[in-house]
Amino acid sequence: MEYISTRENYRSVSSAEAISLGMVPEGGLFVPEKIPELNLDQILAKRDANYQELASWVFDKFLTDFSKKEIKEAVEAAYKEESFPPAAKTPLVKLNSNTFILELWHGPTAAFKDMALQILPQLLVRSVKKLGVKKEIVILVATSGDTGKAALEGFKDIEGVKIIVFYPESGVSRVQEDQMKTTGGSNTEVVSLKGNFDDCQTAVKNIFADQDFKKKLEANNYQFSSANSINWGRLLPQIVYYFKAYFDLLNKTEIKAGEEINIAVPTGNFGNILAAYYAYRMGLPVNKFICASNDNKVLTDFLETGLYDTEREFKKTISPSMDILISSNLERFLFEITGHDSDRINQWYQKLQQENKFEIDRETLSAIKDLFVGQYSTEDEARKTIRNVFQKFNYLIDPHTAVGINSLVKYRSQSADQKNAVVDSTASPYKFSRAVLESLKEKDIVKDEYRIIEELEQLTSTKIHRGLEGLETMEIKHQQNCKKDEVKAKIAEILNI
């Protein structure tokens, strides 16, 4: 299978090259030339597969230049019990008769990003070897919190790779920041940036598109790649757990074979919900995708009106991983929903760059609305959802999951659609303990975040995720910072070029 650019500005490449490059060098994102389509019998044949077997099956459809042995070795290395203790890897918890929570945070860093960022290094190393690349790979990451630590953990001490993570100063929780700053490995660097996540993401994208700087890198035996979901090797692994969730519903007799379900996803960069869409395009029976946003509801407005407008106030919320106004993977989705119309993609994204907004045509908006609905939750609604879910079901959720659940509730109240729904739970509640405890106690908490974690455990009897235990006493190794116009200079400084 070949991979093409959403902007038709680059030659077709193999999956190994798409993963190695990270994003299209001239701008744009790599997508598969054709999505594999499976019939229901082919899909149901995998209903009893374990997570590793299911991952190998999905990867084999898209990574056709990898041997089955290479894929199996990469999968086994990524999803070993040490990194993902639950046998299910992504347990499905029944909340009520038609609502199921897909726990995606049982990896080493307590966030759903682990599901992809434990396997991406395995795929990248094999891709580089397959291509005969001799240069050292430099991974650039922009993070709104969780991606940074998950990427650092996945890539630390990987031979032939350096990783540099940029995160918004004062834009992540203390736990998220400490997780990044305490990461071991001789090849890891963490930099706080004065600005928000969009500033981080834009800076990284601009670096990728800077041809002169790339030539300077090459002259010093370096090559860029990415661990953000702009990299196909990061997005692909996320397809797997949607099949796993469907099979879990089926095997628990919650649904019948072929029955359609709804999927609600707390959404920031549009990668996680896009992976669900790719699973649907492969043949997974899905009725509706509920795209859940917080107060930064650019996606909610877009899915309703067709106008993508980033000229709005950027709000810092208790669900910081969703504090995003420029959702990179939306470009991939629009390319797919328009039947690979690169002319329209170029037109829309030129307008976004020049005017900070674009509007799609009515035909495209109608096609999107057939499948997607946008909902959003305010801060108060998210806090109330955390409290209500714990009081009613004795189940503790983080603010992002709360946005997903509340958005599903809103969707159901506004429609007659009561189908079984899977809600992505994207992080352990302990990663956002202050917001969770404040929601439960309905008053401000002024204590140290690590004391809050202890109090939350005492109050709820919910076990602290192993990835957060002992974090407070770890040595802080990384304390670099820069302004958004200094990113290139900071990278040059770190690489000594």
PDB file of N, CA, C and O in Angstrom, residues 98 262 287-288 290 373 375 408-420:
ATOM      1  N   ASN A  98     -26.829   1.253  28.290  1.00  0.00           N
ATOM      2  CA  ASN A  98     -26.401   1.500  26.912  1.00  0.00           C
ATOM      3  C   ASN A  98     -25.166   2.404  26.800  1.00  0.00           C
ATOM      4  O   ASN A  98     -24.902   2.962  25.740  1.00  0.00           O
ATOM      5  N   ASN A 262     -22.681   3.731  18.629  1.00  0.00           N
ATOM      6  CA  ASN A 262     -22.217   5.107  18.590  1.00  0.00           C
ATOM      7  C   ASN A 262     -20.894   5.200  19.341  1.00  0.00           C
ATOM      8  O   ASN A 262     -20.644   4.427  20.278  1.00  0.00           O
ATOM      9  N   ASN A 287     -22.832   3.888  13.838  1.00  0.00           N
ATOM     10  CA  ASN A 287     -23.950   4.738  13.436  1.00  0.00           C
ATOM     11  C   ASN A 287     -23.560   6.215  13.465  1.00  0.00           C
ATOM     12  O   ASN A 287     -23.681   6.919  12.481  1.00  0.00           O
ATOM     13  N   LYS A 288     -23.067   6.695  14.617  1.00  0.00           N
ATOM     14  CA  LYS A 288     -22.718   8.106  14.775  1.00  0.00           C
ATOM     15  C   LYS A 288     -21.421   8.253  15.568  1.00  0.00           C
ATOM     16  O   LYS A 288     -21.131   7.473  16.477  1.00  0.00           O
ATOM     17  N   ILE A 290     -19.757  10.989  18.007  1.00  0.00           N
ATOM     18  CA  ILE A 290     -20.024  12.199  18.783  1.00  0.00           C
ATOM     19  C   ILE A 290     -18.683  12.839  19.108  1.00  0.00           C
ATOM     20  O   ILE A 290     -17.887  12.296  19.886  1.00  0.00           O
ATOM     21  N   VAL A 373     -21.604  14.301  14.764  1.00  0.00           N
ATOM     22  CA  VAL A 373     -22.307  15.369  15.456  1.00  0.00           C
ATOM     23  C   VAL A 373     -21.347  15.983  16.473  1.00  0.00           C
ATOM     24  O   VAL A 373     -20.572  15.264  17.114  1.00  0.00           O
ATOM     25  N   GLN A 375     -20.718  18.140  19.922  1.00  0.00           N
ATOM     26  CA  GLN A 375     -21.286  18.592  21.187  1.00  0.00           C
ATOM     27  C   GLN A 375     -20.139  19.156  22.030  1.00  0.00           C
ATOM     28  O   GLN A 375     -18.973  18.822  21.808  1.00  0.00           O
ATOM     29  N   LEU A 408     -22.318  12.942  25.128  1.00  0.00           N
ATOM     30  CA  LEU A 408     -23.203  11.842  24.734  1.00  0.00           C
ATOM     31  C   LEU A 408     -24.597  12.041  25.322  1.00  0.00           C
ATOM     32  O   LEU A 408     -25.606  11.836  24.634  1.00  0.00           O
ATOM     33  N   VAL A 409     -24.656  12.437  26.585  1.00  0.00           N
ATOM     34  CA  VAL A 409     -25.953  12.694  27.234  1.00  0.00           C
ATOM     35  C   VAL A 409     -26.711  13.775  26.487  1.00  0.00           C
ATOM     36  O   VAL A 409     -27.924  13.656  26.236  1.00  0.00           O
ATOM     37  N   LYS A 410     -26.019  14.837  26.086  1.00  0.00           N
ATOM     38  CA  LYS A 410     -26.662  15.920  25.339  1.00  0.00           C
ATOM     39  C   LYS A 410     -27.178  15.432  23.983  1.00  0.00           C
ATOM     40  O   LYS A 410     -28.289  15.766  23.565  1.00  0.00           O
ATOM     41  N   TYR A 411     -26.344  14.643  23.314  1.00  0.00           N
ATOM     42  CA  TYR A 411     -26.756  14.113  22.016  1.00  0.00           C
ATOM     43  C   TYR A 411     -28.021  13.278  22.149  1.00  0.00           C
ATOM     44  O   TYR A 411     -28.960  13.416  21.361  1.00  0.00           O
ATOM     45  N   ARG A 412     -28.054  12.431  23.155  1.00  0.00           N
ATOM     46  CA  ARG A 412     -29.219  11.570  23.349  1.00  0.00           C
ATOM     47  C   ARG A 412     -30.467  12.378  23.694  1.00  0.00           C
ATOM     48  O   ARG A 412     -31.584  12.029  23.276  1.00  0.00           O
ATOM     49  N   SER A 413     -30.309  13.462  24.446  1.00  0.00           N
ATOM     50  CA  SER A 413     -31.456  14.272  24.833  1.00  0.00           C
ATOM     51  C   SER A 413     -32.019  15.054  23.651  1.00  0.00           C
ATOM     52  O   SER A 413     -33.185  15.456  23.662  1.00  0.00           O
ATOM     53  N   GLN A 414     -31.206  15.257  22.637  1.00  0.00           N
ATOM     54  CA  GLN A 414     -31.613  16.038  21.471  1.00  0.00           C
ATOM     55  C   GLN A 414     -32.014  15.175  20.277  1.00  0.00           C
ATOM     56  O   GLN A 414     -32.353  15.685  19.216  1.00  0.00           O
ATOM     57  N   SER A 415     -31.941  13.858  20.450  1.00  0.00           N
ATOM     58  CA  SER A 415     -32.289  12.955  19.346  1.00  0.00           C
ATOM     59  C   SER A 415     -33.018  11.737  19.891  1.00  0.00           C
ATOM     60  O   SER A 415     -33.108  11.538  21.100  1.00  0.00           O
ATOM     61  N   ALA A 416     -33.503  10.925  18.991  1.00  0.00           N
ATOM     62  CA  ALA A 416     -34.172   9.687  19.407  1.00  0.00           C
ATOM     63  C   ALA A 416     -33.189   8.521  19.438  1.00  0.00           C
ATOM     64  O   ALA A 416     -33.573   7.379  19.668  1.00  0.00           O
ATOM     65  N   ASP A 417     -31.917   8.822  19.235  1.00  0.00           N
ATOM     66  CA  ASP A 417     -30.893   7.786  19.109  1.00  0.00           C
ATOM     67  C   ASP A 417     -30.402   7.337  20.484  1.00  0.00           C
ATOM     68  O   ASP A 417     -29.672   8.062  21.157  1.00  0.00           O
ATOM     69  N   GLN A 418     -30.796   6.159  20.889  1.00  0.00           N
ATOM     70  CA  GLN A 418     -30.377   5.605  22.190  1.00  0.00           C
ATOM     71  C   GLN A 418     -29.526   4.346  22.010  1.00  0.00           C
ATOM     72  O   GLN A 418     -29.469   3.493  22.895  1.00  0.00           O
ATOM     73  N   LYS A 419     -28.875   4.235  20.880  1.00  0.00           N
ATOM     74  CA  LYS A 419     -28.046   3.058  20.612  1.00  0.00           C
ATOM     75  C   LYS A 419     -26.937   2.907  21.654  1.00  0.00           C
ATOM     76  O   LYS A 419     -26.532   3.869  22.297  1.00  0.00           O
ATOM     77  N   ASN A 420     -26.460   1.681  21.781  1.00  0.00           N
ATOM     78  CA  ASN A 420     -25.303   1.441  22.651  1.00  0.00           C
ATOM     79  C   ASN A 420     -24.156   2.330  22.219  1.00  0.00           C
ATOM     80  O   ASN A 420     -23.867   2.445  21.015  1.00  0.00           O
TER      81      ASN A 420
END
